[in-house]
C-alpha positions as YAML, in Angstrom:
chain: A
units: angstrom
residues:
- id: 1
  name: GLN
  ca: [-3.59, 4.38, -13.26]
- id: 2
  name: VAL
  ca: [-4.00, 1.45, -11.63]
- id: 3
  name: GLN
  ca: [-7.05, -1.49, -12.17]
- id: 4
  name: VAL
  ca: [-7.78, -4.37, -10.39]
- id: 5
  name: VAL
  ca: [-8.99, -7.30, -12.01]
- id: 6
  name: GLU
  ca: [-10.31, -10.66, -10.27]
- id: 7
  name: SER
  ca: [-11.21, -13.82, -11.48]
- id: 8
  name: GLY
  ca: [-12.69, -17.04, -10.76]
- id: 9
  name: GLY
  ca: [-15.44, -17.37, -9.62]
- id: 10
  name: GLY
  ca: [-18.62, -19.73, -9.53]
- id: 11
  name: LEU
  ca: [-21.02, -21.78, -8.27]
- id: 12
  name: VAL
  ca: [-19.67, -24.75, -6.26]
- id: 13
  name: GLN
  ca: [-22.10, -28.01, -4.01]
- id: 14
  name: PRO
  ca: [-21.04, -27.43, -0.16]
- id: 15
  name: GLY
  ca: [-18.45, -28.85, 1.03]
- id: 16
  name: GLY
  ca: [-16.13, -28.13, -2.84]
- id: 17
  name: SER
  ca: [-13.59, -25.73, -3.63]
- id: 18
  name: LEU
  ca: [-12.81, -22.75, -5.86]
- id: 19
  name: ARG
  ca: [-10.01, -20.49, -6.05]
- id: 20
  name: LEU
  ca: [-9.72, -16.66, -6.74]
- id: 21
  name: SER
  ca: [-7.79, -14.97, -8.02]
- id: 22
  name: CYS
  ca: [-6.48, -11.07, -8.07]
- id: 23
  name: ALA
  ca: [-3.84, -8.90, -9.77]
- id: 24
  name: ALA
  ca: [-3.24, -5.32, -10.09]
- id: 25
  name: SER
  ca: [-1.53, -4.14, -13.23]
- id: 26
  name: GLY
  ca: [-0.40, -0.31, -14.71]
- id: 27
  name: THR
  ca: [1.89, 1.86, -12.93]
- id: 28
  name: ILE
  ca: [1.93, -0.30, -9.46]
- id: 29
  name: ARG
  ca: [3.83, -0.43, -5.78]
- id: 30
  name: SER
  ca: [4.73, -1.90, -2.88]
- id: 31
  name: ALA
  ca: [1.17, -3.32, -1.79]
- id: 32
  name: LEU
  ca: [0.65, -2.22, 2.28]
- id: 33
  name: ARG
  ca: [-1.97, -4.64, 2.39]
- id: 34
  name: MET
  ca: [-4.26, -6.69, 0.09]
- id: 35
  name: ALA
  ca: [-7.37, -8.40, 1.31]
- id: 36
  name: TRP
  ca: [-10.19, -10.00, 0.10]
- id: 37
  name: TYR
  ca: [-13.55, -8.66, 1.68]
- id: 38
  name: ARG
  ca: [-17.66, -10.33, 0.71]
- id: 39
  name: GLN
  ca: [-20.92, -8.64, 0.36]
- id: 40
  name: VAL
  ca: [-24.38, -10.16, 0.43]
- id: 41
  name: ALA
  ca: [-27.32, -7.81, -0.75]
- id: 42
  name: GLY
  ca: [-28.38, -6.13, 2.19]
- id: 43
  name: LYS
  ca: [-25.44, -6.60, 5.08]
- id: 44
  name: GLN
  ca: [-22.34, -4.66, 5.28]
- id: 45
  name: ARG
  ca: [-18.71, -5.69, 3.56]
- id: 46
  name: GLU
  ca: [-16.88, -7.27, 5.61]
- id: 47
  name: VAL
  ca: [-13.15, -8.56, 4.83]
- id: 48
  name: VAL
  ca: [-12.96, -12.01, 4.48]
- id: 49
  name: ALA
  ca: [-8.65, -12.05, 4.87]
- id: 50
  name: GLU
  ca: [-6.39, -9.32, 4.34]
- id: 51
  name: ILE
  ca: [-2.22, -9.38, 4.01]
- id: 52
  name: ILE
  ca: [-0.71, -6.32, 5.50]
- id: 53
  name: SER
  ca: [2.88, -6.10, 4.67]
- id: 54
  name: ARG
  ca: [4.57, -9.14, 4.30]
- id: 55
  name: SER
  ca: [3.40, -11.43, 7.32]
- id: 56
  name: ASN
  ca: [1.28, -10.36, 8.49]
- id: 57
  name: ILE
  ca: [-2.32, -12.20, 7.75]
- id: 58
  name: ASN
  ca: [-5.54, -12.28, 9.22]
- id: 59
  name: TYR
  ca: [-8.69, -14.06, 8.58]
- id: 60
  name: ALA
  ca: [-12.35, -13.58, 9.51]
- id: 61
  name: GLU
  ca: [-13.11, -16.04, 11.81]
- id: 62
  name: SER
  ca: [-16.79, -17.27, 10.42]
- id: 63
  name: VAL
  ca: [-13.11, -18.96, 7.24]
- id: 64
  name: LYS
  ca: [-10.40, -19.89, 9.43]
- id: 65
  name: GLY
  ca: [-8.93, -23.56, 8.68]
- id: 66
  name: ARG
  ca: [-11.12, -23.55, 5.41]
- id: 67
  name: PHE
  ca: [-9.72, -20.12, 3.33]
- id: 68
  name: THR
  ca: [-5.30, -19.39, 3.15]
- id: 69
  name: ILE
  ca: [-5.22, -16.14, 1.62]
- id: 70
  name: SER
  ca: [-1.92, -16.00, -0.69]
- id: 71
  name: GLY
  ca: [0.05, -13.37, -2.51]
- id: 72
  name: ASP
  ca: [2.56, -11.81, -3.95]
- id: 73
  name: ILE
  ca: [2.82, -7.60, -2.08]
- id: 74
  name: ALA
  ca: [5.62, -6.89, -5.09]
- id: 75
  name: LYS
  ca: [3.79, -7.71, -7.73]
- id: 76
  name: ASN
  ca: [0.16, -6.70, -6.07]
- id: 77
  name: THR
  ca: [-0.98, -10.40, -6.76]
- id: 78
  name: VAL
  ca: [-3.15, -11.92, -4.37]
- id: 79
  name: SER
  ca: [-5.53, -15.03, -4.30]
- id: 80
  name: LEU
  ca: [-7.63, -16.66, -1.99]
- id: 81
  name: GLN
  ca: [-7.85, -20.48, -2.13]
- id: 82
  name: MET
  ca: [-11.45, -21.38, -1.06]
- id: 83
  name: ASN
  ca: [-12.12, -24.97, 0.96]
- id: 84
  name: SER
  ca: [-15.03, -26.55, 3.35]
- id: 85
  name: LEU
  ca: [-17.20, -24.43, 0.80]
- id: 86
  name: LYS
  ca: [-20.47, -23.08, 3.11]
- id: 87
  name: PRO
  ca: [-23.51, -21.57, 2.08]
- id: 88
  name: GLU
  ca: [-23.38, -18.81, 3.81]
- id: 89
  name: ASP
  ca: [-20.31, -18.72, 1.67]
- id: 90
  name: THR
  ca: [-21.90, -17.33, -0.68]
- id: 91
  name: ALA
  ca: [-21.71, -13.50, -1.85]
- id: 92
  name: PHE
  ca: [-20.00, -11.19, -3.66]
- id: 93
  name: TYR
  ca: [-15.78, -11.67, -4.14]
- id: 94
  name: TYR
  ca: [-14.25, -8.55, -3.46]
- id: 95
  name: CYS
  ca: [-9.91, -7.40, -3.57]
- id: 96
  name: ARG
  ca: [-8.16, -4.77, -2.46]
- id: 97
  name: ILE
  ca: [-5.14, -3.90, -2.51]
- id: 98
  name: VAL
  ca: [-3.94, -0.79, -0.68]
- id: 99
  name: SER
  ca: [-0.50, 0.81, -1.08]
- id: 100
  name: LEU
  ca: [1.42, 3.68, -0.55]
- id: 101
  name: VAL
  ca: [-0.30, 6.68, -3.82]
- id: 102
  name: TYR
  ca: [-3.62, 4.35, -4.27]
- id: 103
  name: ALA
  ca: [-5.87, 2.24, -2.73]
- id: 104
  name: VAL
  ca: [-7.79, 0.16, -5.20]
- id: 105
  name: TRP
  ca: [-11.08, -1.86, -4.91]
- id: 106
  name: GLY
  ca: [-11.33, -4.72, -8.02]
- id: 107
  name: GLN
  ca: [-14.96, -4.78, -10.25]
- id: 108
  name: GLY
  ca: [-15.86, -8.54, -7.62]
- id: 109
  name: THR
  ca: [-16.77, -11.47, -8.47]
- id: 110
  name: GLN
  ca: [-19.64, -13.72, -7.74]
- id: 111
  name: VAL
  ca: [-19.64, -17.14, -4.90]
- id: 112
  name: THR
  ca: [-23.01, -19.37, -5.24]
- id: 113
  name: VAL
  ca: [-22.54, -22.42, -2.76]
- id: 114
  name: SER
  ca: [-25.98, -24.34, -3.34]
- id: 115
  name: SER
  ca: [-26.44, -27.90, -4.08]
...
């Protein structure tokens, strides 16, 4: 059984930075896709950034130039560096890791951007 644990959320002022980290444990396989999602109460969960295979990286338009995703698909670890944070980035952030044999979500971590 594979589990995913996230860390790094918290409260930050507008313009500040946070780094989210995510790691899978258990019988892991090389990931096909690793992604960060976010969700605000009453809205659908949306993709923030993703790594597909080894080199295909995509970002939501709203975070391009401010967020950077990085990770190791063999180790099933993925991070999200968030800079120049805005109040509208406030959300619950989730990590998702997909391989040929599993697709798992992390428990989520709250990011609050407020002065």
